[in-house]
Coordinates of C-alpha atoms in Angstrom, one line a residue:
Chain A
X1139 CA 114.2 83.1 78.1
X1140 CA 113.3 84.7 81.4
X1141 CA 109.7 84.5 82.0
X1142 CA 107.7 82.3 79.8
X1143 CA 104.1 82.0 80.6
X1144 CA 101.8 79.4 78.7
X1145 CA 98.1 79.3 78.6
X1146 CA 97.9 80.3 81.8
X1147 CA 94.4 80.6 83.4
X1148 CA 93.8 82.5 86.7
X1149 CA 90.4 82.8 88.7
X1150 CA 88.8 84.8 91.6
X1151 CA 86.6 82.2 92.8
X1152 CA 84.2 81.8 89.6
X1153 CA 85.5 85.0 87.8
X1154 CA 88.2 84.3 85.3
X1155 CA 90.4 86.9 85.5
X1156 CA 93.3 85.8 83.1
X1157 CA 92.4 83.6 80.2
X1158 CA 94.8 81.8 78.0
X1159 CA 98.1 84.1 78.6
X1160 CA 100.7 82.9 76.2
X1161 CA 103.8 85.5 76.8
X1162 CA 107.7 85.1 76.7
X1163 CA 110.0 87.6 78.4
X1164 CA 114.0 87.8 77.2
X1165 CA 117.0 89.4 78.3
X1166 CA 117.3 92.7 78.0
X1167 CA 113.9 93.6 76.9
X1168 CA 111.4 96.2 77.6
X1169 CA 107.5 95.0 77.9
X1170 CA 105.1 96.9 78.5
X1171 CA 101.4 96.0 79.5
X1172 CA 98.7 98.0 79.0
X1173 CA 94.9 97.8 79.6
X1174 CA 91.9 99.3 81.0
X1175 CA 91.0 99.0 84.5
X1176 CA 90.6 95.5 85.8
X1177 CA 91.9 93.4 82.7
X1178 CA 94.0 91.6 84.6
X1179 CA 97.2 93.2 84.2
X1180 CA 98.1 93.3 88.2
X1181 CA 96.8 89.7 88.7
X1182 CA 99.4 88.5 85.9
X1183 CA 101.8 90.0 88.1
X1184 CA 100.9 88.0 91.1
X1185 CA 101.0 84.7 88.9
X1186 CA 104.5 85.7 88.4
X1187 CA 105.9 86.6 91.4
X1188 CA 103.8 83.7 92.8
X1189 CA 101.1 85.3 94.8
X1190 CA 98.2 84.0 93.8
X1191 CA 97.5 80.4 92.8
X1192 CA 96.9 79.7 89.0
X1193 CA 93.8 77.8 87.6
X1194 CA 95.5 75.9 85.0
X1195 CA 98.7 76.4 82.7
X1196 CA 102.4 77.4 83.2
X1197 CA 104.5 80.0 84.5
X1198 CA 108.0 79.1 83.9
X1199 CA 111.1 81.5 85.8
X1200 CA 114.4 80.6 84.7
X1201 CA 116.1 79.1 87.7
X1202 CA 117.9 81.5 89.8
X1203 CA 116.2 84.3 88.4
X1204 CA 116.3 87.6 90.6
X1205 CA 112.9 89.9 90.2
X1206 CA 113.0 93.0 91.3
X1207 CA 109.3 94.1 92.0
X1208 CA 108.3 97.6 92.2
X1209 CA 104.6 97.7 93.5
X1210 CA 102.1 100.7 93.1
X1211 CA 102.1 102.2 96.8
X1212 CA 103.4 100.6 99.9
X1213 CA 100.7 99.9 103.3
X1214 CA 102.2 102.0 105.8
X1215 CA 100.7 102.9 108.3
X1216 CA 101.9 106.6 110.3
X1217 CA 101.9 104.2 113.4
X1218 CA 105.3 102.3 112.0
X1219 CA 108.5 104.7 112.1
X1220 CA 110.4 103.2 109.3
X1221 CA 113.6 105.7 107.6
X1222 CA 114.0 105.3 103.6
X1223 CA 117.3 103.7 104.7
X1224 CA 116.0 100.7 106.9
X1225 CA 113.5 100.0 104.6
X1226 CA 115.8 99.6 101.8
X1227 CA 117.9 96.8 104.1
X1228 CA 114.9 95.1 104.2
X1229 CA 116.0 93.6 100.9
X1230 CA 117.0 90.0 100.8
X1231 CA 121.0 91.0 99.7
X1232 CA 121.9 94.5 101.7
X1233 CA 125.5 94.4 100.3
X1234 CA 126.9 97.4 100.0
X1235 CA 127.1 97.7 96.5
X1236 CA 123.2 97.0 96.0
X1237 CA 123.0 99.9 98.4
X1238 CA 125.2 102.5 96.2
X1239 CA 122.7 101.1 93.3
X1240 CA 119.7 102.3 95.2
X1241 CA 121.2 105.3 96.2
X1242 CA 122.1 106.2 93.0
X1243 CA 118.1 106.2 92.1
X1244 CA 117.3 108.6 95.1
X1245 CA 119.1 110.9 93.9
X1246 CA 119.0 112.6 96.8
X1247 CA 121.0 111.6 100.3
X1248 CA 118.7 113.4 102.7
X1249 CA 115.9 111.4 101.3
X1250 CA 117.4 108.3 103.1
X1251 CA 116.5 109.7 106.7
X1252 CA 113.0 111.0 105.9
X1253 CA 109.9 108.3 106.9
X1254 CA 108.3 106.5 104.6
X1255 CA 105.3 107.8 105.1
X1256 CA 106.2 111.3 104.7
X1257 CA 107.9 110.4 101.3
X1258 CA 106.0 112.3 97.9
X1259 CA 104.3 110.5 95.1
X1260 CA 107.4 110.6 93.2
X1261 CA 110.0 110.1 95.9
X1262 CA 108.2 106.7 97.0
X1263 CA 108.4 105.7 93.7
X1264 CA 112.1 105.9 93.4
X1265 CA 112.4 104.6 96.9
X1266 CA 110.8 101.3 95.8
X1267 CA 112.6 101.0 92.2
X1268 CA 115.7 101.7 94.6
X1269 CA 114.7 98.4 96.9
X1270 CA 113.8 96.5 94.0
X1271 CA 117.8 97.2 93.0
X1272 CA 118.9 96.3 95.5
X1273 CA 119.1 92.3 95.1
X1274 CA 120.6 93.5 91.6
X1275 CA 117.5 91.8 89.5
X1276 CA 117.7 89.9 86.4
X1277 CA 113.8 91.3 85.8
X1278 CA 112.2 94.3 86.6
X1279 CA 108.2 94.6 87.4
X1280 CA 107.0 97.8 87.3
X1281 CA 103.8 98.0 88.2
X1282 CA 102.0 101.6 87.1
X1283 CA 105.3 102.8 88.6
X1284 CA 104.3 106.4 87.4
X1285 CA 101.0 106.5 89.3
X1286 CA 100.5 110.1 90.9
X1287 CA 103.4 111.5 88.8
X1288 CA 103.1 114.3 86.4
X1289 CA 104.2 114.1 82.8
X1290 CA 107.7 115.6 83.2
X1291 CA 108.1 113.4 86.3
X1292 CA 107.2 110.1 84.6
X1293 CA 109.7 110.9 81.9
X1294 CA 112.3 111.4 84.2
X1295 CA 111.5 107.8 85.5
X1296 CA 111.4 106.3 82.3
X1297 CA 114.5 107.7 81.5
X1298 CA 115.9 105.9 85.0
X1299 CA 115.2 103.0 83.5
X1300 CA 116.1 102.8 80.2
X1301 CA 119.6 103.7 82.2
X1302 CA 119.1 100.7 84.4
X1303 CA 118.6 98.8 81.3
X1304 CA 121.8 99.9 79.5
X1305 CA 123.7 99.5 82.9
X1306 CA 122.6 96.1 84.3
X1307 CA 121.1 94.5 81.2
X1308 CA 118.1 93.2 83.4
X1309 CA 114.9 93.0 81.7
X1310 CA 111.7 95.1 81.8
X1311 CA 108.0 94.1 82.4
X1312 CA 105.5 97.3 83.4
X1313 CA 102.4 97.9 83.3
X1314 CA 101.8 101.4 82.5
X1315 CA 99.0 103.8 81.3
X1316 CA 101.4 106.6 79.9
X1317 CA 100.6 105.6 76.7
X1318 CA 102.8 108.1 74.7
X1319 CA 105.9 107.7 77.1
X1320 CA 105.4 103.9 77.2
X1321 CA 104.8 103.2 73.4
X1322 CA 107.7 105.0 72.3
X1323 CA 110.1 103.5 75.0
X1324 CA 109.7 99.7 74.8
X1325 CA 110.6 96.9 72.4
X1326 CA 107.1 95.0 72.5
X1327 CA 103.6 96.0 73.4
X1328 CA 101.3 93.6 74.9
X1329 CA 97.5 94.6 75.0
X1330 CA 95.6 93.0 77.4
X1331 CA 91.9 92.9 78.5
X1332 CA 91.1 89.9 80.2
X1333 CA 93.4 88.0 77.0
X1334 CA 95.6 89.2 75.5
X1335 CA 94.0 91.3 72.3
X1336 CA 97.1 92.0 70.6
X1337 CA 100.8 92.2 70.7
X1338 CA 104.4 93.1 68.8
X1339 CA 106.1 96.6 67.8
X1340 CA 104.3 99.4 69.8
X1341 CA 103.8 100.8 66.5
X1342 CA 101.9 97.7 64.6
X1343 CA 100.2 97.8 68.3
X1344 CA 99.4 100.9 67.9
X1345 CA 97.8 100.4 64.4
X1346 CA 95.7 97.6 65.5
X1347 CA 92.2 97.5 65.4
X1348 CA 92.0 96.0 68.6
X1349 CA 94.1 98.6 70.3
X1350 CA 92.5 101.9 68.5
X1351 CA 89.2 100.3 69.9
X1352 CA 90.3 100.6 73.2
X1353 CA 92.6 103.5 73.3
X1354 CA 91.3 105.2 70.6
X1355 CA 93.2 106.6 67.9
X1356 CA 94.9 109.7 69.3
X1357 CA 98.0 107.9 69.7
X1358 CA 100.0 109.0 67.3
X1359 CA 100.2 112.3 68.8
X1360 CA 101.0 111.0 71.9
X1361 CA 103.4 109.6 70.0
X1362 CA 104.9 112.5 69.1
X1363 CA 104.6 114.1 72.2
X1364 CA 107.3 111.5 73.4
X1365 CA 109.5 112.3 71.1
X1366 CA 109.0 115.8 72.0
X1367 CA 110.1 115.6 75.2
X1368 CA 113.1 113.9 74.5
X1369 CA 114.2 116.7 72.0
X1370 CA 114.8 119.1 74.8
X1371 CA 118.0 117.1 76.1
X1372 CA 118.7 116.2 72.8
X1373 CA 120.3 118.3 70.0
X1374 CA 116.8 120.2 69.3
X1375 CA 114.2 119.8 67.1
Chain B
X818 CA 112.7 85.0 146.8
X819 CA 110.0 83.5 144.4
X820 CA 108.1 82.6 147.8
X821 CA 107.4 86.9 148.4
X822 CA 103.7 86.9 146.4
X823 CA 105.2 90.6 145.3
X824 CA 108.3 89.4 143.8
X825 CA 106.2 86.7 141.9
X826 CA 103.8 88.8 140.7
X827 CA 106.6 91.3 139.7
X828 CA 108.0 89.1 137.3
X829 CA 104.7 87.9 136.3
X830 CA 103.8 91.4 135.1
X831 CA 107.4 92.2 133.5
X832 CA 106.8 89.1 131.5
X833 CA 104.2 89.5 129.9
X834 CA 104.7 93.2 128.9
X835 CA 107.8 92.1 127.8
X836 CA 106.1 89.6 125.5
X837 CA 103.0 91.8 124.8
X838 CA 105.4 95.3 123.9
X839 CA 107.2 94.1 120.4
X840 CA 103.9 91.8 119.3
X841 CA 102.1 95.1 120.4
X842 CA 104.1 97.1 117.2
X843 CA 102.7 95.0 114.8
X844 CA 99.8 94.7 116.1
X845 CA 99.4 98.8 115.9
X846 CA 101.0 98.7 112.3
X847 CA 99.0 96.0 110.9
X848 CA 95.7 97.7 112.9
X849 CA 94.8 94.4 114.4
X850 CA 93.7 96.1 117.6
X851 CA 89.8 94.6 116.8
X852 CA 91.5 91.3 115.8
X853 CA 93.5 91.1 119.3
X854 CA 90.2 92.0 121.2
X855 CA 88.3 89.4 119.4
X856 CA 91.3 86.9 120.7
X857 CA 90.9 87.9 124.2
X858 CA 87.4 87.5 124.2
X859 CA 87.4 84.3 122.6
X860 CA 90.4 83.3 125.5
X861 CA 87.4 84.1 128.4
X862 CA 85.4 81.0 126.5
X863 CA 88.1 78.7 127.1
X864 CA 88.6 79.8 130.5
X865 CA 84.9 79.2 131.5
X866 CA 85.3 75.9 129.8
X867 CA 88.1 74.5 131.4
X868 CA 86.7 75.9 134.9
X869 CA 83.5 73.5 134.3
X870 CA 85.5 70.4 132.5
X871 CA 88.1 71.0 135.2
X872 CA 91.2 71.7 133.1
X873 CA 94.0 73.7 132.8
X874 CA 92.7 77.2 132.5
X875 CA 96.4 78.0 130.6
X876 CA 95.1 76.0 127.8
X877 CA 91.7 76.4 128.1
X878 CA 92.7 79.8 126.9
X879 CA 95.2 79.4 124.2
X880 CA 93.4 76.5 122.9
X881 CA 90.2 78.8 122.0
X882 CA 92.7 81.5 121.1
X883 CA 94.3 79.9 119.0
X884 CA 90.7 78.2 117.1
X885 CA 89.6 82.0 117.0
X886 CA 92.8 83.5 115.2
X887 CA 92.9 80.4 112.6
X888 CA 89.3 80.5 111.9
X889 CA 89.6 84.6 111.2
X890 CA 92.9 84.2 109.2
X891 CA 91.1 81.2 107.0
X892 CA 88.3 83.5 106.6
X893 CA 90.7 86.6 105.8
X894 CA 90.5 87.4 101.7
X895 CA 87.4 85.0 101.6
X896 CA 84.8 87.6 103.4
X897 CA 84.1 91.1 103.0
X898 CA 82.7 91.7 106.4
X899 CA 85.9 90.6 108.5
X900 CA 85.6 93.5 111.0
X901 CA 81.3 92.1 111.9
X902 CA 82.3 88.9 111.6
X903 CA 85.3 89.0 114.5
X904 CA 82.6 91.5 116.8
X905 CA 80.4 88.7 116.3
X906 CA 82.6 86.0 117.1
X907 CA 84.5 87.6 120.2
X908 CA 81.2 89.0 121.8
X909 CA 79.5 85.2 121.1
X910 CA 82.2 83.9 123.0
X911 CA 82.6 86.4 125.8
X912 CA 78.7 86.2 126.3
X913 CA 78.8 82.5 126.2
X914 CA 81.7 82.4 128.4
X915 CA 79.9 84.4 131.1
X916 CA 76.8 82.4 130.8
X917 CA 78.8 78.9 130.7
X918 CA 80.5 79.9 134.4
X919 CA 77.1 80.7 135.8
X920 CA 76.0 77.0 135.9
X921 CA 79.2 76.5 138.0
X922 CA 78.9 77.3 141.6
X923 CA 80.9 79.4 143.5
X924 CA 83.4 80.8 140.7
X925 CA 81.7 83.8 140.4
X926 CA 83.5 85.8 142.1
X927 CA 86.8 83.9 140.5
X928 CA 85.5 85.0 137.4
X929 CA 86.2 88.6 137.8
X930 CA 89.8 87.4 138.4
X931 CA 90.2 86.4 134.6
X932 CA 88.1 89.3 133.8
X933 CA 90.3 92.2 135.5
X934 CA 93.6 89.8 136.1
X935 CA 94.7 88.7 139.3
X936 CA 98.5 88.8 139.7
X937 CA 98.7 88.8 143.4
X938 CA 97.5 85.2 143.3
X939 CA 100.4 84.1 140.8
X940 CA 102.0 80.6 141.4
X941 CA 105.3 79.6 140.4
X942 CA 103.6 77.6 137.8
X943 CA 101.9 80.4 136.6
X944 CA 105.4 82.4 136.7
X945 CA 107.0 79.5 134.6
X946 CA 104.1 79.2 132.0
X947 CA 104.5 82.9 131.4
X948 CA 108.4 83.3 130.6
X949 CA 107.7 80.1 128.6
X950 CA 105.3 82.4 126.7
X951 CA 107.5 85.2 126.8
X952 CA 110.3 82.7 124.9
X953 CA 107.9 81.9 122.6
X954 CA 106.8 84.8 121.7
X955 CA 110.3 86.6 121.4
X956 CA 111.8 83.9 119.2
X957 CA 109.4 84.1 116.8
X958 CA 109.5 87.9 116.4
X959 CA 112.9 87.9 116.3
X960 CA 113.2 85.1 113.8
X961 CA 110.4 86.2 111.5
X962 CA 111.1 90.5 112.5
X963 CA 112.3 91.2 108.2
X964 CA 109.8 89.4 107.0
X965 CA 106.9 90.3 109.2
X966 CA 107.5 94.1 108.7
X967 CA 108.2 93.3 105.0
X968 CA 104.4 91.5 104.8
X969 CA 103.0 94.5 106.3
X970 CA 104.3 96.9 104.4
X971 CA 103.4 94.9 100.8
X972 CA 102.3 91.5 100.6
X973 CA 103.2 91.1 96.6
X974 CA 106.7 92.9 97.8
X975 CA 107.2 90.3 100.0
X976 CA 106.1 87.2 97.9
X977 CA 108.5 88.8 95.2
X978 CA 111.7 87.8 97.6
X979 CA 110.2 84.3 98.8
X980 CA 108.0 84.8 101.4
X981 CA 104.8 83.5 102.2
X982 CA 102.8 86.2 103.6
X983 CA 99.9 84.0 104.9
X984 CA 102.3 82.1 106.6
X985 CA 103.9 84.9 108.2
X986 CA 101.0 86.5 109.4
X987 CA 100.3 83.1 111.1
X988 CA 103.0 83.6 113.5
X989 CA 101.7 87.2 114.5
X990 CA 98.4 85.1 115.5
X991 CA 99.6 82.6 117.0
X992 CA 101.9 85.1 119.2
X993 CA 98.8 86.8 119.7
X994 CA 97.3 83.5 120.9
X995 CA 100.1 83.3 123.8
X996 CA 100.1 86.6 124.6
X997 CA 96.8 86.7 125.5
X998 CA 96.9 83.3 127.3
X999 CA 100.0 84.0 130.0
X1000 CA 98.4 87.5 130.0
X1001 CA 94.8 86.7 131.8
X1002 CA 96.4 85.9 134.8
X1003 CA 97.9 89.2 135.1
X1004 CA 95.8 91.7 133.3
X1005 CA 92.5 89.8 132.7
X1006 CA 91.0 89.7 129.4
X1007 CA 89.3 92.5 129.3
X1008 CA 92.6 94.7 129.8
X1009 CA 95.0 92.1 127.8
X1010 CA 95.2 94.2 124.3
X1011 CA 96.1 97.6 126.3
X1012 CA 99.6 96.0 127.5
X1013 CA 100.0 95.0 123.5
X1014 CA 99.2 98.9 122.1
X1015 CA 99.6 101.3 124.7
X1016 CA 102.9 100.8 124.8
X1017 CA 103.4 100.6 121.2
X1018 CA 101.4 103.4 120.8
X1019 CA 103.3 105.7 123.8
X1020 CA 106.9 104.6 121.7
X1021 CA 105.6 105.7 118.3
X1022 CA 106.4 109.6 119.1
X1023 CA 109.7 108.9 120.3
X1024 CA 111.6 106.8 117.8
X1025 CA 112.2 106.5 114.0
X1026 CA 113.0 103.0 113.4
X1027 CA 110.2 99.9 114.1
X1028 CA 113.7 98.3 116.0
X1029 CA 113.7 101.1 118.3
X1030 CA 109.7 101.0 118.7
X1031 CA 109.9 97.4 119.8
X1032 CA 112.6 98.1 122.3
X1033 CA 110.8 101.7 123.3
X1034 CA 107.8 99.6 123.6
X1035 CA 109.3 97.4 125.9
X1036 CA 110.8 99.4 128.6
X1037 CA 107.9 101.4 128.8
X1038 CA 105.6 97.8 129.2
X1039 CA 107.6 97.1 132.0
X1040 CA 107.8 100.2 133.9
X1041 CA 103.9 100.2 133.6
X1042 CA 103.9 96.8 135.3
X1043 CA 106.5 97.4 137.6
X1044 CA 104.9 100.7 138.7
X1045 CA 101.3 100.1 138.4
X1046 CA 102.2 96.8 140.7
X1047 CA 103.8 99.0 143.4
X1048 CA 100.8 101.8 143.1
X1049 CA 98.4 98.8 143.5
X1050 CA 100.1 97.9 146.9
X1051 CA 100.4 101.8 148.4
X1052 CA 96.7 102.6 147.1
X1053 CA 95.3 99.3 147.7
X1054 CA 93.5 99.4 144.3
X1055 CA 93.1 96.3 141.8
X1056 CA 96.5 95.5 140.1
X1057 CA 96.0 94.7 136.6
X1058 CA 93.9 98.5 135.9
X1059 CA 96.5 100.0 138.2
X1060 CA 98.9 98.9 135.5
X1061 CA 97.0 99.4 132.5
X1062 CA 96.4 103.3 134.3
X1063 CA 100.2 103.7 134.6
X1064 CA 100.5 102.6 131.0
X1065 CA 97.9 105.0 129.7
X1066 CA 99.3 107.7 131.8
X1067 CA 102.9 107.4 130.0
X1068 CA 101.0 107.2 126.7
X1069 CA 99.4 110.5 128.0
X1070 CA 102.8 111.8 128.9
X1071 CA 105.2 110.9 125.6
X1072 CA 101.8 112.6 123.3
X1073 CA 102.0 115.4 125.3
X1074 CA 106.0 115.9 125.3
X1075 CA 106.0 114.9 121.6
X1076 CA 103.4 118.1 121.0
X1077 CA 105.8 120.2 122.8
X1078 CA 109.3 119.1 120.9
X1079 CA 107.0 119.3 117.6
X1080 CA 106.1 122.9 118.1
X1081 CA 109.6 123.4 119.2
X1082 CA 111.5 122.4 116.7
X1083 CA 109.0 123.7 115.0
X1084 CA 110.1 127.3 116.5
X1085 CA 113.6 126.7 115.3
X1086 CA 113.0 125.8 112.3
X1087 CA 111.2 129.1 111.4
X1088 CA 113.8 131.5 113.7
X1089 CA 116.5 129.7 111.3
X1090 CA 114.8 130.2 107.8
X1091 CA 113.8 134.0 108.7

């Protein structure tokens, strides 16, 4: 076990945010967190990481445990030079293999010279998913990671890191609203609106009561639409 | 040589823009410009203070410096209306500063000293206190340099690799504090947050790296003070807006030489795609 988070109760003053949050997190899985706007699902992440302070309950990290977090947008202001390549040695470990790791995710070698606050929706994104590699993390946190990305784009990333997955083995909790991509990619589905509403298979999620009464039903051909995109590296449909 | 008033108040003024240039950067990339003002006026309290309890005007100043910057960092995340509340808190103290000093006699005219600066009239002491300041300052920018930039560029980032962002951004304002304390003396405190972001601001067109900025920032801090000093003595004009003028005027300079090398590679760029 990884993460393992019991009853865990978080509060903005009198506003409970998180209520009751029971949720395990193991090796090599993917998680994925979805929920309307303000249900909590960024606060969880700050109970984990450890940036907020927690009302009540548990959030237990396996000792030792490296989490890579990959946050929506960075606060940089056009008043602070910083290259793609000296903000990635701002990580904790700048060894040089952590680097080729994080290279490997640009995909690009001039983007390591342009300033960060030139970089595009997408190329920020693999920018920080490249930083969060670079301490070579046990756990990934991907929070809406595909913000301000089309649909081929977000694919793309999704497909980054089910690679990272197969490569490092390191385990994956994001918070996404891709619905289709995210259903179809990950092992377990947690719904969350405040509590937790429902949780398993994405596709018992996606059956749910709970979940068609906040998503509504069209899922299933977002579904599909997943599994359309992956046909056109695949063999064809 | 520290008995030559000039030669003291040389290395009065290289100190302090020396301390003020790399706590300057972050002060610009955080936009804590309001936040630094706020300090400064809540420094001209403590002077007035400690000129009517008789005290140390040094820590007159960084004692009410320092209250100011903890009392805004407690109320950080706990108040929407940060940016009121520190206008009202540094004008509250800078008006009751000035009206505090009027029931003293005779220090009215001293007063415009700590308003404008007075580094003709540095002491040794003074010198000292200042590249104390300096250390101080220094040290803790370069021990905390990672994670500072790392807090302002994501909080939740930084927490993620062990930080403690609240406590990081505690050593920016206590910095702050010192810088503006060793700075009165030389710059007043009406003038203290241009030596922290003029500079920065001049080095942001010519570098790429924050590293560089600091160091930019820096050398261009102390040419300000070096020359503005000298200017002061051939034009016989006050010393601490003399420097803050020279300061402004390389700012002026490094915009306008940064529009011209734009447009010029700019013209390159476009002769080599056509």
């Amino acid at each position: 076990m990884l993460i393992e988070i019991k009853k865990l109760n978080v509060a903005y003053g009198t506003k409970t945010v998180l209520e009751n949050i029971t949720l395990t997190l193991s090796e090599n899985e993917i998680v994925t967190i979805v929920g309307p706007n303000g249900s909590g699902k960024t606060t969880l992440f700050k109970a984990i990481i450890g940036s907020i302070p927690i009302k009540s309950g548990k959030v237990e990290i396996k000792q030792n445990l490296k989490i890579g977090y990959v946050p929506q947008l960075l606060n940089i202001d056009r008043s602070l030079p910083l290259t793609v390549e000296r903000f990635l040695k701002l990580a904790k470990s700048r060894n040089d293999q952590g680097f080729l790791r994080a290279k490997q995710i640009l995909d690009s070698d001039d983007l390591l010279s342009k300033q960060v606050s030139n970089l595009s929706a997408g190329q920020l994104q693999r920018v920080l998913l490249g930083y969060a590699l670079m301490n070579e993390p046990d756990v990934l946190l991907l929070d809406e990671a595909t913000r301000g990305l089309d649909q081929p784009g977000s694919a793309a990333f999704y497909k980054k890191i089910e690679e990272i997955r197969k490569t490092t083995g390191c385990a994956i909790l994001m918070i996404s609203h891709d619905l289709h991509v995210v259903m179809g990619a990950s092992n377990r589905v947690i719904c969350l609106n405040g509590h937790i509403c429902c949780q398993g298979e994405p596709k018992s999620v996606a059956a749910s009561p709970e979940y068609i009464s906040m998503f509504g039903s069209k899922v299933e051909g977002a579904l599909a639409l997943y599994h359309h995109n992956h046909s056109h590296e695949g063999k064809g449909s | 040589m520290l008995d030559d008033f000039m030669v003291r108040a040389a290395i009065a003024g290289i100190g302090v823009a020396l301390a003020a240039a790399p706590l300057g950067c972050f002060v610009v990339w955080r936009r804590m410009a309001y936040f630094g003002e706020s300090t400064a006026h809540a420094a001209l309290l403590g002077v007035s203070l400690s000129l009517l309890f008789e005290f140390s005007v040094f820590f007159g100043a960084i004692f009410l410096s320092l209250l100011m910057t903890s009392l805004v960092t407690l109320a950080q995340g706990r108040s929407l209306f940060l940016d009121t509340l520190l206008g009202v808190a540094g004008h509250m103290s800078l008006a009751t500063g000035l009206v505090v000093v009027s029931f003293i006699s005779g220090v009215r005219i001293e007063l415009m000293a700590y308003l404008i600066g007075d580094i003709l009239s540095v002491s040794k002491t003074d010198v000292l206190l200042i590249w104390i300041g300096l250390l101080i300052v220094l040290g803790l920018i370069f021990w905390r340099w990672s994670a500072l930039l790392l807090c302002t560029l994501n909080e939740d980032l930084a927490a993620s690799s062990g930080l403690n962002p609240r406590r990081e951004s505690y050593a920016l304002t206590i910095g702050l504090a010192v810088v503006v304390a060793v700075g009165i003396k030389v710059v007043g405190v009406l003038l203290i947050i241009s030596m922290l972001i003029i500079p920065a601001a001049s080095a942001r067109s010519l570098v790429s790296t924050p590293e560089k900025m600091a160091v930019f920032a820096s050398v261009i801090g102390m040419l300000s003070a070096v020359l503005g000093l000298n200017a002061s003595y051939v034009f016989d004009t006050p010393t601490g807006p003399s420097i803050v003028c020279v300061a402004s005027l390389i700012f002026i300079i490094t915009l306008v030489l940064s529009f011209f090398v734009g447009q010029f590679s700019g013209i390159i760029k476009t002769e080599k795609e056509s």
